[in-house]
Tab-separated table of C-alpha atoms and ligand atoms in Angstrom:
chain	number	residue	atom	x	y	z
A	1	MET	CA	-4.639	9.374	-6.777
A	2	SER	CA	-4.679	9.994	-3.013
A	3	GLU	CA	-1.795	8.811	-0.881
A	4	LYS	CA	-2.333	5.790	1.311
A	5	ILE	CA	-2.068	5.473	5.092
A	6	TYR	CA	-1.538	2.289	7.059
A	7	ILE	CA	-2.065	2.510	10.838
A	8	GLU	CA	-0.643	-0.028	13.263
A	9	THR	CA	-1.704	0.175	16.915
A	10	TYR	CA	-0.064	-0.970	20.165
A	11	GLY	CA	-1.015	-0.437	23.805
A	12	CYS	CA	-4.290	0.112	25.577
A	13	GLN	CA	-7.866	0.433	24.331
A	14	MET	CA	-7.473	4.202	24.336
A	15	ASN	CA	-4.767	3.940	21.734
A	16	PHE	CA	-7.052	1.824	19.557
A	17	ALA	CA	-9.767	4.453	19.951
A	18	ASP	CA	-7.243	7.188	19.069
A	19	SER	CA	-6.197	5.395	15.894
A	20	GLU	CA	-9.827	5.626	14.767
A	21	VAL	CA	-9.744	9.391	15.359
A	22	VAL	CA	-6.467	9.630	13.428
A	23	GLY	CA	-8.040	7.672	10.586
A	24	ALA	CA	-10.965	10.095	10.479
A	25	ILE	CA	-8.721	13.177	10.467
A	26	LEU	CA	-6.565	11.853	7.640
A	27	GLN	CA	-9.492	10.620	5.586
A	28	GLU	CA	-11.046	14.073	5.888
A	29	ALA	CA	-7.740	15.522	4.626
A	30	GLY	CA	-7.975	13.354	1.496
A	31	TYR	CA	-5.789	10.395	2.390
A	32	GLY	CA	-6.893	6.832	1.777
A	33	LEU	CA	-6.787	4.267	4.584
A	34	VAL	CA	-5.477	0.829	3.636
A	35	ASP	CA	-5.206	-2.372	5.620
A	36	SER	CA	-2.015	-3.661	4.110
A	37	LEU	CA	1.439	-2.242	4.470
A	38	GLU	CA	2.319	-3.067	0.850
A	39	GLU	CA	-0.066	-0.446	-0.522
A	40	ALA	CA	0.922	2.264	1.956
A	41	ASP	CA	2.826	5.508	1.364
A	42	PHE	CA	2.809	6.332	5.078
A	43	VAL	CA	2.862	3.887	7.961
A	44	LEU	CA	1.741	5.312	11.287
A	45	ILE	CA	2.653	3.356	14.413
A	46	ASN	CA	0.503	4.294	17.395
A	47	THR	CA	2.653	3.378	20.369
A	48	CYS	CA	2.618	2.594	24.092
A	49	ALA	CA	5.240	3.640	26.669
A	50	ILE	CA	3.845	1.931	29.754
A	51	ARG	CA	6.669	-0.598	30.168
A	52	ASP	CA	10.089	-0.952	28.625
A	53	ASN	CA	9.137	-4.136	26.749
A	54	ALA	CA	6.251	-2.279	25.065
A	55	GLU	CA	8.763	0.243	23.734
A	56	GLN	CA	11.290	-2.402	22.681
A	57	ARG	CA	8.609	-4.098	20.611
A	58	VAL	CA	7.933	-0.870	18.730
A	59	ARG	CA	11.634	-0.155	18.176
A	60	HIS	CA	12.025	-3.630	16.753
A	61	ARG	CA	9.055	-2.975	14.459
A	62	VAL	CA	10.529	0.347	13.292
A	63	ARG	CA	13.778	-1.422	12.357
A	64	GLU	CA	11.799	-4.044	10.448
A	65	LEU	CA	9.915	-1.338	8.553
A	66	ARG	CA	13.103	0.523	7.751
A	67	ALA	CA	14.448	-2.647	6.185
A	68	GLN	CA	11.397	-2.595	3.895
A	69	GLN	CA	12.070	1.059	3.244
A	70	GLY	CA	15.396	-0.030	1.782
A	71	ARG	CA	13.386	-1.577	-1.053
A	72	ARG	CA	10.649	1.082	-1.160
A	73	ARG	CA	12.218	4.483	-0.618
A	74	SER	CA	8.877	6.269	-0.846
A	75	LEU	CA	7.544	4.614	2.332
A	76	ARG	CA	7.466	7.075	5.254
A	77	ILE	CA	7.367	5.901	8.865
A	78	GLY	CA	5.814	7.957	11.663
A	79	VAL	CA	5.408	7.323	15.368
A	80	LEU	CA	2.239	8.438	17.197
A	81	GLY	CA	0.991	8.020	20.744
A	82	CYS	CA	2.666	7.720	24.114
A	83	MET	CA	6.161	6.819	22.948
A	84	ALA	CA	6.088	9.768	20.570
A	85	GLU	CA	5.193	12.037	23.480
A	86	ARG	CA	7.848	10.552	25.734
A	87	LEU	CA	10.760	10.494	23.318
A	88	GLN	CA	9.750	13.294	20.946
A	89	SER	CA	12.429	14.223	18.411
A	90	ARG	CA	14.765	11.611	19.910
A	91	LEU	CA	12.849	9.189	17.654
A	92	MET	CA	13.998	11.097	14.577
A	93	ALA	CA	17.681	10.675	15.397
A	94	GLU	CA	19.878	8.154	13.610
A	95	GLU	CA	18.984	5.116	15.724
A	96	ASP	CA	15.253	5.067	14.925
A	97	ASN	CA	15.262	7.702	12.179
A	98	VAL	CA	11.519	7.947	11.683
A	99	SER	CA	10.152	10.650	9.365
A	100	PHE	CA	7.695	12.165	11.832
A	101	VAL	CA	6.484	12.095	15.394
A	102	CYS	CA	3.044	13.111	16.675
A	103	GLY	CA	1.849	13.117	20.297
A	104	PRO	CA	-1.666	12.125	21.459
A	105	ASP	CA	-3.060	15.657	21.673
A	106	ALA	CA	-1.711	16.834	18.298
A	107	TYR	CA	-3.541	14.587	15.855
A	108	ARG	CA	-5.430	17.468	14.277
A	109	ARG	CA	-2.071	18.686	12.979
A	110	LEU	CA	-1.235	15.397	11.258
A	111	PRO	CA	-2.283	16.644	7.792
A	112	SER	CA	0.122	19.607	7.979
A	113	LEU	CA	2.783	17.347	9.458
A	114	LEU	CA	2.465	14.956	6.520
A	115	GLU	CA	2.734	17.944	4.152
A	116	GLN	CA	6.103	18.788	5.633
A	117	VAL	CA	7.219	15.186	5.389
A	118	ARG	CA	6.233	15.113	1.711
A	119	ALA	CA	8.354	18.219	1.223
A	120	GLY	CA	11.276	16.170	2.490
A	121	ARG	CA	11.553	17.428	6.072
A	122	GLN	CA	11.376	15.485	9.310
A	123	ALA	CA	8.721	16.948	11.588
A	124	ALA	CA	7.377	16.609	15.136
A	125	GLU	CA	4.207	17.795	16.902
A	126	VAL	CA	4.148	16.867	20.563
A	127	GLU	CA	2.363	19.653	22.392
A	128	LEU	CA	-0.071	18.428	25.048
A	129	SER	CA	-3.408	20.159	25.515
A	130	THR	CA	-5.631	20.827	28.530
A	131	THR	CA	-8.797	20.874	26.423
A	132	GLU	CA	-8.489	18.584	23.388
A	133	THR	CA	-10.991	15.698	23.441
A	134	TYR	CA	-11.607	15.228	19.675
A	135	ALA	CA	-15.283	15.449	20.660
A	136	ASP	CA	-16.453	16.576	17.202
A	137	ILE	CA	-14.607	13.861	15.265
A	138	GLU	CA	-16.583	10.802	14.217
A	139	PRO	CA	-13.998	7.997	14.380
A	140	VAL	CA	-13.631	5.627	11.429
A	141	ARG	CA	-14.193	2.147	12.787
A	142	LEU	CA	-10.931	0.382	11.902
A	143	ALA	CA	-10.800	-3.419	11.924
A	144	SER	CA	-14.320	-3.343	13.314
A	145	ASN	CA	-16.584	-6.363	13.712
A	146	GLY	CA	-19.536	-3.974	13.336
A	147	ILE	CA	-20.791	-5.120	16.746
A	148	SER	CA	-18.641	-3.534	19.455
A	149	ALA	CA	-16.890	-0.160	19.518
A	150	TYR	CA	-14.845	2.004	21.856
A	151	ILE	CA	-15.900	5.518	22.806
A	152	SER	CA	-13.325	7.733	24.429
A	153	ILE	CA	-15.026	9.829	27.150
A	154	MET	CA	-12.027	11.581	28.628
A	155	ARG	CA	-8.298	12.007	28.106
A	156	GLY	CA	-5.184	12.315	30.204
A	157	CYS	CA	-4.544	11.401	33.826
A	158	GLN	CA	-3.313	13.316	36.824
A	159	ASN	CA	-3.277	10.648	39.470
A	160	TYR	CA	0.495	10.378	39.307
A	161	CYS	CA	0.853	6.836	40.520
A	162	SER	CA	4.558	6.864	41.275
A	163	TYR	CA	5.493	4.126	38.759
A	164	CYS	CA	3.387	5.381	35.854
A	165	VAL	CA	4.336	7.313	32.740
A	166	VAL	CA	0.783	8.077	31.548
A	167	PRO	CA	0.402	11.541	33.185
A	168	TYR	CA	3.519	12.586	31.237
A	169	THR	CA	2.514	11.078	27.907
A	170	ARG	CA	-1.179	12.015	27.971
A	171	GLY	CA	-1.268	15.239	29.971
A	172	ARG	CA	-3.965	16.666	32.224
A	173	GLU	CA	-7.252	14.921	32.741
A	174	ARG	CA	-10.201	16.388	30.820
A	175	SER	CA	-13.724	15.141	30.126
A	176	ARG	CA	-15.582	15.162	26.851
A	177	ASP	CA	-18.978	16.825	26.306
A	178	PRO	CA	-21.555	14.173	27.341
A	179	GLN	CA	-23.949	15.057	24.525
A	180	THR	CA	-21.301	14.125	21.927
A	181	ILE	CA	-20.768	10.805	23.741
A	182	VAL	CA	-24.467	9.952	23.815
A	183	ASP	CA	-24.839	10.989	20.152
A	184	GLU	CA	-21.897	8.815	19.119
A	185	ALA	CA	-23.309	5.816	21.012
A	186	ARG	CA	-26.743	6.320	19.457
A	187	ARG	CA	-25.292	6.499	15.940
A	188	LEU	CA	-23.391	3.282	16.599
A	189	PHE	CA	-26.557	1.580	17.795
A	190	ASP	CA	-28.453	2.787	14.716
A	191	ASP	CA	-25.644	1.379	12.550
A	192	GLY	CA	-26.180	-2.051	14.093
A	193	PHE	CA	-23.548	-1.980	16.860
A	194	ARG	CA	-24.666	-3.698	20.065
A	195	GLU	CA	-21.875	-2.932	22.507
A	196	VAL	CA	-19.955	0.225	23.415
A	197	THR	CA	-17.080	0.537	25.869
A	198	LEU	CA	-16.611	3.953	27.436
A	199	LEU	CA	-12.919	4.641	27.905
A	200	GLY	CA	-10.743	6.729	30.202
A	201	GLN	CA	-7.737	6.176	32.527
A	202	ASN	CA	-10.033	6.770	35.499
A	203	VAL	CA	-13.625	6.918	34.289
A	204	ASN	CA	-14.929	7.441	37.836
A	205	SER	CA	-13.554	10.959	37.830
A	206	TYR	CA	-15.424	11.905	34.635
A	207	ASP	CA	-16.936	15.345	35.281
A	208	TRP	CA	-18.651	17.788	32.946
A	209	HIS	CA	-20.078	21.143	33.965
A	210	LEU	CA	-23.184	22.081	32.023
A	211	ALA	CA	-23.660	25.633	30.839
A	212	GLY	CA	-25.191	28.150	33.262
A	213	ASP	CA	-26.645	26.577	36.420
A	214	GLU	CA	-27.714	23.345	34.742
A	215	GLY	CA	-25.483	21.368	37.102
A	216	ARG	CA	-23.003	18.697	36.078
A	217	VAL	CA	-22.786	15.277	34.562
A	218	ASP	CA	-20.655	12.797	36.489
A	219	PHE	CA	-19.822	9.228	35.508
A	220	PRO	CA	-22.905	7.497	36.985
A	221	GLU	CA	-25.105	10.064	35.231
A	222	LEU	CA	-23.242	9.590	31.938
A	223	MET	CA	-23.580	5.788	32.193
A	224	ASP	CA	-27.270	6.165	32.852
A	225	ARG	CA	-27.722	8.349	29.767
A	226	VAL	CA	-25.799	5.998	27.484
A	227	ALA	CA	-27.567	2.926	28.872
A	228	ALA	CA	-30.931	4.641	28.309
A	229	ILE	CA	-30.358	4.689	24.517
A	230	ASP	CA	-31.706	1.155	24.132
A	231	PRO	CA	-31.847	-1.930	26.376
A	232	ARG	CA	-30.316	-3.923	23.501
A	233	LEU	CA	-27.155	-1.817	23.635
A	234	ARG	CA	-24.578	-3.245	26.038
A	235	VAL	CA	-22.490	-0.652	27.829
A	236	ARG	CA	-19.050	-1.407	29.259
A	237	PHE	CA	-16.445	0.872	30.801
A	238	ALA	CA	-12.742	0.933	31.687
A	239	THR	CA	-10.818	1.738	33.785
A	240	SER	CA	-12.138	2.286	37.308
A	241	HIS	CA	-9.679	3.629	39.850
A	242	PRO	CA	-10.618	2.003	43.179
A	243	LYS	CA	-10.263	5.289	45.080
A	244	ASP	CA	-13.177	6.811	43.125
A	245	LEU	CA	-15.579	3.879	42.683
A	246	SER	CA	-18.852	5.210	44.107
A	247	ASP	CA	-21.941	3.431	45.421
A	248	ARG	CA	-23.967	5.574	43.067
A	249	LEU	CA	-22.306	4.012	40.026
A	250	LEU	CA	-23.143	0.577	41.439
A	251	GLN	CA	-26.751	1.656	41.982
A	252	VAL	CA	-27.000	2.821	38.368
A	253	MET	CA	-25.567	-0.535	37.256
A	254	ALA	CA	-28.063	-2.415	39.398
A	255	ALA	CA	-30.938	-0.455	37.826
A	256	ARG	CA	-29.717	-0.911	34.231
A	257	PRO	CA	-29.299	-4.561	33.211
A	258	ASN	CA	-27.655	-3.534	29.918
A	259	ILE	CA	-24.669	-2.063	31.806
A	260	CYS	CA	-22.384	-5.060	31.728
A	261	ARG	CA	-21.666	-6.993	34.893
A	262	CYS	CA	-17.908	-6.567	34.802
A	263	ILE	CA	-15.716	-4.100	36.650
A	264	HIS	CA	-12.016	-3.740	35.990
A	265	LEU	CA	-10.607	-2.578	39.310
A	266	PRO	CA	-6.790	-2.486	39.183
A	267	VAL	CA	-5.368	-3.182	42.631
A	268	GLN	CA	-1.592	-3.073	41.783
A	269	SER	CA	-0.573	-4.592	45.158
A	270	GLY	CA	-2.070	-6.260	48.225
A	271	SER	CA	0.292	-4.462	50.620
A	272	ASN	CA	-0.589	-1.121	52.179
A	273	ARG	CA	3.064	-0.161	52.321
A	274	MET	CA	3.391	-0.723	48.563
A	275	LEU	CA	0.118	1.072	47.821
A	276	LYS	CA	1.409	4.102	49.678
A	277	LEU	CA	4.736	4.051	47.825
A	278	MET	CA	2.780	3.677	44.593
A	279	ASN	CA	0.672	6.741	45.506
A	280	ARG	CA	-2.534	4.850	44.819
A	281	LYS	CA	-4.445	6.774	47.535
A	282	TYR	CA	-6.368	3.763	48.908
A	283	THR	CA	-5.654	0.959	51.344
A	284	VAL	CA	-6.290	-2.756	51.057
A	285	GLU	CA	-9.191	-2.274	53.504
A	286	TRP	CA	-10.740	0.422	51.303
A	287	TYR	CA	-10.276	-1.772	48.244
A	288	LEU	CA	-11.963	-4.758	49.903
A	289	ASP	CA	-14.815	-2.504	50.967
A	290	ARG	CA	-15.313	-1.519	47.313
A	291	VAL	CA	-15.264	-5.192	46.281
A	292	GLU	CA	-17.899	-5.893	48.922
A	293	ALA	CA	-20.022	-2.984	47.674
A	294	ILE	CA	-19.846	-4.403	44.123
A	295	ARG	CA	-20.986	-7.799	45.373
A	296	ARG	CA	-23.810	-6.216	47.386
A	297	TYR	CA	-25.268	-4.014	44.638
A	298	VAL	CA	-24.433	-6.160	41.612
A	299	PRO	CA	-24.102	-9.751	42.866
A	300	ASP	CA	-23.498	-11.276	39.429
A	301	CYS	CA	-20.654	-8.846	38.582
A	302	SER	CA	-17.253	-10.198	37.587
A	303	ILE	CA	-14.184	-8.364	38.863
A	304	THR	CA	-10.860	-8.129	37.049
A	305	THR	CA	-7.616	-6.396	37.974
A	306	ASP	CA	-4.086	-5.271	37.180
A	307	VAL	CA	-1.143	-6.078	39.434
A	308	ILE	CA	2.555	-5.196	39.489
A	309	ALA	CA	5.186	-7.615	40.851
A	310	GLY	CA	8.505	-6.419	42.232
A	311	PHE	CA	7.917	-2.719	42.747
A	312	SER	CA	10.548	-0.755	44.659
A	313	THR	CA	11.517	-2.351	48.020
A	314	GLU	CA	8.792	-4.999	47.752
A	315	THR	CA	9.516	-7.645	50.412
A	316	LEU	CA	8.417	-11.270	50.427
A	317	GLU	CA	5.737	-10.243	52.972
A	318	ASP	CA	4.425	-7.561	50.602
A	319	HIS	CA	4.347	-10.142	47.832
A	320	GLN	CA	2.526	-12.621	50.086
A	321	ALA	CA	-0.017	-9.900	50.840
A	322	THR	CA	-0.721	-9.637	47.111
A	323	LEU	CA	-1.213	-13.410	46.851
A	324	ASP	CA	-3.528	-13.281	49.899
A	325	LEU	CA	-5.578	-10.505	48.324
A	326	PHE	CA	-5.922	-12.556	45.127
A	327	ARG	CA	-7.185	-15.489	47.214
A	328	ARG	CA	-9.738	-13.263	48.939
A	329	VAL	CA	-11.119	-11.443	45.910
A	330	ARG	CA	-10.907	-14.405	43.508
A	331	TYR	CA	-10.651	-12.317	40.333
A	332	ASP	CA	-12.175	-13.556	37.113
A	333	TYR	CA	-9.236	-12.209	35.160
A	334	ALA	CA	-6.006	-10.348	35.891
A	335	TYR	CA	-3.408	-8.505	33.842
A	336	MET	CA	-0.140	-9.211	35.624
A	337	PHE	CA	3.095	-7.273	35.121
A	338	LYS	CA	6.683	-7.058	36.287
A	339	TYR	CA	7.591	-3.609	37.506
A	340	SER	CA	9.368	-1.600	34.810
A	341	LEU	CA	11.158	1.603	35.812
A	342	ARG	CA	9.982	4.544	33.691
A	343	GLU	CA	12.087	7.630	33.146
A	344	GLY	CA	10.606	10.850	34.542
A	345	THR	CA	8.237	9.215	37.067
A	346	TYR	CA	8.362	9.848	40.824
A	347	ALA	CA	9.702	6.319	41.322
A	348	TRP	CA	12.467	6.981	38.810
A	349	LYS	CA	13.522	10.075	40.727
A	350	HIS	CA	13.105	8.825	44.287
A	351	LEU	CA	12.655	5.043	44.598
A	352	ALA	CA	15.227	2.359	43.894
A	353	ASP	CA	14.410	-0.302	41.295
A	354	ASP	CA	15.970	-2.792	43.690
A	355	ILE	CA	14.288	-6.134	43.047
A	356	ALA	CA	16.435	-8.292	40.777
A	357	ASP	CA	14.835	-9.128	37.456
A	358	ASP	CA	14.763	-12.889	38.030
A	359	GLU	CA	13.136	-12.329	41.430
A	360	LYS	CA	10.480	-10.105	39.794
A	361	THR	CA	9.885	-12.914	37.318
A	362	ARG	CA	9.612	-15.478	40.077
A	363	ARG	CA	7.029	-13.411	41.976
A	364	LEU	CA	5.114	-12.667	38.798
A	365	ASN	CA	4.986	-16.357	37.931
A	366	GLU	CA	3.678	-17.155	41.387
A	367	ILE	CA	0.827	-14.681	40.916
A	368	ILE	CA	0.115	-16.028	37.416
A	369	ALA	CA	-0.032	-19.631	38.667
A	370	LEU	CA	-2.374	-18.725	41.524
A	371	GLN	CA	-4.632	-16.646	39.297
A	372	GLY	CA	-4.763	-19.448	36.682
A	373	GLN	CA	-5.993	-21.832	39.335
A	374	ILE	CA	-8.597	-19.356	40.646
A	375	ALA	CA	-9.863	-18.570	37.138
A	376	LEU	CA	-10.298	-22.288	36.413
A	377	GLU	CA	-12.158	-22.825	39.699
A	378	ASN	CA	-14.368	-19.801	38.990
A	379	ASN	CA	-15.163	-21.163	35.540
A	380	ARG	CA	-16.017	-24.646	36.849
A	381	ILE	CA	-18.764	-23.071	38.955
A	382	GLU	CA	-20.257	-21.731	35.707
A	383	VAL	CA	-20.888	-25.189	34.248
A	384	GLY	CA	-24.652	-25.739	33.978
A	385	ARG	CA	-25.497	-22.001	34.030
A	386	GLU	CA	-27.172	-20.201	31.143
A	387	TYR	CA	-26.129	-16.819	29.829
A	388	GLU	CA	-27.310	-14.319	27.293
A	389	VAL	CA	-24.412	-14.031	24.861
A	390	LEU	CA	-23.771	-11.345	22.292
A	391	VAL	CA	-22.526	-13.381	19.326
A	392	GLU	CA	-19.361	-11.828	17.853
A	393	GLY	CA	-18.069	-14.168	15.172
A	394	GLU	CA	-16.395	-17.438	14.245
A	395	SER	CA	-14.203	-19.151	16.794
A	396	HIS	CA	-10.511	-18.913	15.885
A	397	ARG	CA	-10.166	-22.686	16.057
A	398	SER	CA	-13.117	-23.837	13.986
A	399	LYS	CA	-15.543	-22.446	11.413
A	400	GLU	CA	-18.253	-24.704	12.846
A	401	ARG	CA	-18.205	-22.817	16.116
A	402	LEU	CA	-19.049	-19.266	17.104
A	403	PHE	CA	-17.915	-17.202	20.049
A	404	GLY	CA	-19.410	-14.364	22.021
A	405	ARG	CA	-19.332	-12.866	25.479
A	406	ASN	CA	-21.692	-12.805	28.373
A	407	SER	CA	-22.358	-9.654	30.364
A	408	GLN	CA	-19.493	-10.625	32.708
A	409	ASN	CA	-17.135	-10.404	29.687
A	410	LYS	CA	-16.378	-14.118	29.693
A	411	VAL	CA	-15.873	-15.698	26.291
A	412	LEU	CA	-18.243	-18.550	25.397
A	413	VAL	CA	-17.602	-20.852	22.434
A	414	PHE	CA	-20.447	-22.957	21.006
A	415	ASP	CA	-21.617	-24.844	17.899
A	416	ARG	CA	-22.941	-22.323	15.443
A	417	GLY	CA	-26.425	-23.775	14.831
A	418	ASP	CA	-28.588	-20.983	13.444
A	419	ALA	CA	-26.929	-18.202	15.492
A	420	GLN	CA	-25.866	-14.966	13.747
A	421	PRO	CA	-23.110	-12.537	14.748
A	422	GLY	CA	-24.544	-9.322	16.189
A	423	THR	CA	-27.506	-11.035	17.863
A	424	TYR	CA	-28.179	-12.174	21.432
A	425	ARG	CA	-28.537	-15.886	22.136
A	426	THR	CA	-28.916	-17.949	25.270
A	427	VAL	CA	-26.040	-20.368	25.757
A	428	ARG	CA	-25.701	-23.070	28.416
A	429	VAL	CA	-22.204	-23.699	29.770
A	430	VAL	CA	-21.227	-27.371	29.447
A	431	ASP	CA	-17.453	-27.313	30.002
A	432	CYS	CA	-14.569	-24.898	30.544
A	433	THR	CA	-10.872	-24.109	30.533
A	434	ALA	CA	-9.243	-21.361	32.641
A	435	ALA	CA	-9.786	-18.902	29.775
A	436	THR	CA	-12.962	-20.011	28.009
A	437	LEU	CA	-16.424	-21.373	28.684
A	438	LEU	CA	-17.662	-24.034	26.262
A	439	GLY	CA	-21.372	-24.031	25.701
A	440	GLU	CA	-24.369	-25.017	23.590
A	441	LEU	CA	-27.219	-22.946	22.224
A	442	VAL	CA	-30.421	-23.219	24.207
B	501	SAH	N1	-5.375	3.973	34.464
B	501	SAH	C1	-5.322	2.591	34.775
B	501	SAH	C2	-4.074	1.893	34.325
B	501	SAH	C3	-3.520	2.137	32.980
B	501	SAH	S1	-1.958	1.389	32.693
B	501	SAH	C4	-5.420	2.467	36.273
B	501	SAH	O1	-4.936	3.298	37.017
B	501	SAH	O2	-5.918	1.471	36.720
B	501	SAH	C5	-2.364	-0.330	32.799
B	501	SAH	C6	-1.596	-1.084	33.851
B	501	SAH	O3	-0.219	-1.127	33.544
B	501	SAH	C7	-1.630	-0.498	35.247
B	501	SAH	O4	-2.818	-0.775	35.915
B	501	SAH	C8	-0.440	-1.142	35.896
B	501	SAH	O5	-0.776	-2.396	36.453
B	501	SAH	C9	0.504	-1.380	34.735
B	501	SAH	N2	1.649	-0.477	34.796
B	501	SAH	C10	1.661	0.863	34.716
B	501	SAH	N3	2.922	1.333	34.840
B	501	SAH	C11	3.729	0.253	34.999
B	501	SAH	C12	5.130	0.081	35.188
B	501	SAH	N4	5.962	1.125	35.255
B	501	SAH	N5	5.607	-1.182	35.308
B	501	SAH	C13	4.767	-2.243	35.253
B	501	SAH	N6	3.454	-2.142	35.083
B	501	SAH	C14	2.922	-0.900	34.964
B	502	SF4	FE1	-1.178	5.558	35.499
B	502	SF4	FE2	-2.253	5.776	37.901
B	502	SF4	FE3	-3.130	7.306	35.911
B	502	SF4	FE4	-3.644	4.713	35.920
B	502	SF4	S1	-4.371	6.207	37.420
B	502	SF4	S2	-2.921	5.903	34.185
B	502	SF4	S3	-1.795	3.835	36.801
B	502	SF4	S4	-1.098	7.396	36.836
B	503	F3S	FE1	0.313	2.666	26.855
B	503	F3S	FE2	-0.265	5.193	26.572
B	503	F3S	FE3	-2.190	3.431	26.921
B	503	F3S	S1	1.439	4.389	27.703
B	503	F3S	S2	-1.218	1.896	28.192
B	503	F3S	S3	-0.838	3.536	25.195
B	503	F3S	S4	-2.138	5.508	27.684
């Protein structure tokens, strides 16, 4: 009987997409994928290194699993992903003592790695690649609702934002052959999927040179090709770096209603001094110009962001500038973080982590409170409007209710009536919270 693999995933959407590639590689090698730890011979933890608390969570999980290993000696634990790349064989030392480590560009070598582990050796594969995109691998859709799926369109990042570990854990930026992306999206559509999200750390710098003098495919062109598959296929994308958000992408969005009206545009700070220290390569003025361009070309587009509180030398004025920017843009959603110093980054080498932790927390909480208020006000404006919703499944709170999203990526919850998951329905908004719109089928 084949040995069983259980995969647990932490971190960003790209890690979730990678786990589906890992699943495909191991299935091809004859392993069985299981969705419970109890049946597993190998547990693979796909990890994130973006902030210290992300890593602490994984370390805690490894200790928990090793306690189980005390009862089941045959269980092998491996660490994949960004933490594997960052810490490498350090993860196989006494403290964590995992059986194997595999970095994000080495997943094709997992079968041989597991062979070594079965032979009783600890093993690590952490080489980064300048070309690997796993373009030819058809991911297994893990924990899928059969409606929406991720498609990885590029890997790596070389923007070197001064606080960020990703360029070190994921290597150089490289784009994937557009034909393989379009083919994957079409197969998903044919299998009944109705939403794909194209993924990269900075999708706006996607760039593929066609053979000979056939020209190139950039991100707007790629979006256009994927959106052309079928008007019933929703197309989303993440993440957009503000420095590279082009008018042409917005024009393609305007011309293709099935490209979803939602742009994630991480700002990080509202202070030009901070943005410079962060090496973000844009100013607040540039950012606001991009926001204005979005509103001009795609007026019904929602805008979401990421922000960091308490970066090196951040003053109260810098922090106020962030709050002011939030008031001006009025984001529909924000991911808000406390600055976490990451070993190996420019900031780690050259910039002091000099804001006390409780002060970081205080500033973060101020941003969270403001954003909560803005999100609620934004949602109140929605009451009375009607949206086309892609129905995804049962609401977590009640079997009598379904939930889905509108094009703007807002969640709507409504009485189930005769609606079916995987179909589009019109829903009228009748009430809201800061996080959810409550509606009824029209
Ligand atoms: N490529 C994306 C971001 C990926 S990481 C982009 O550039 O927009 C997701 C978010 O984590 C970042 O946008 C940033 O807000 C946050 N982040 C990254 N490094 C961090 C650090 N050292 N401390 C706190 N937050 C961080
Ligand atoms: Fe990190 Fe900046 Fe790259 Fe985003 S663009 S992954 S924040 S280095
Ligand atoms: Fe984390 Fe790596 Fe994604 S550090 S955010 S899993 S690219």
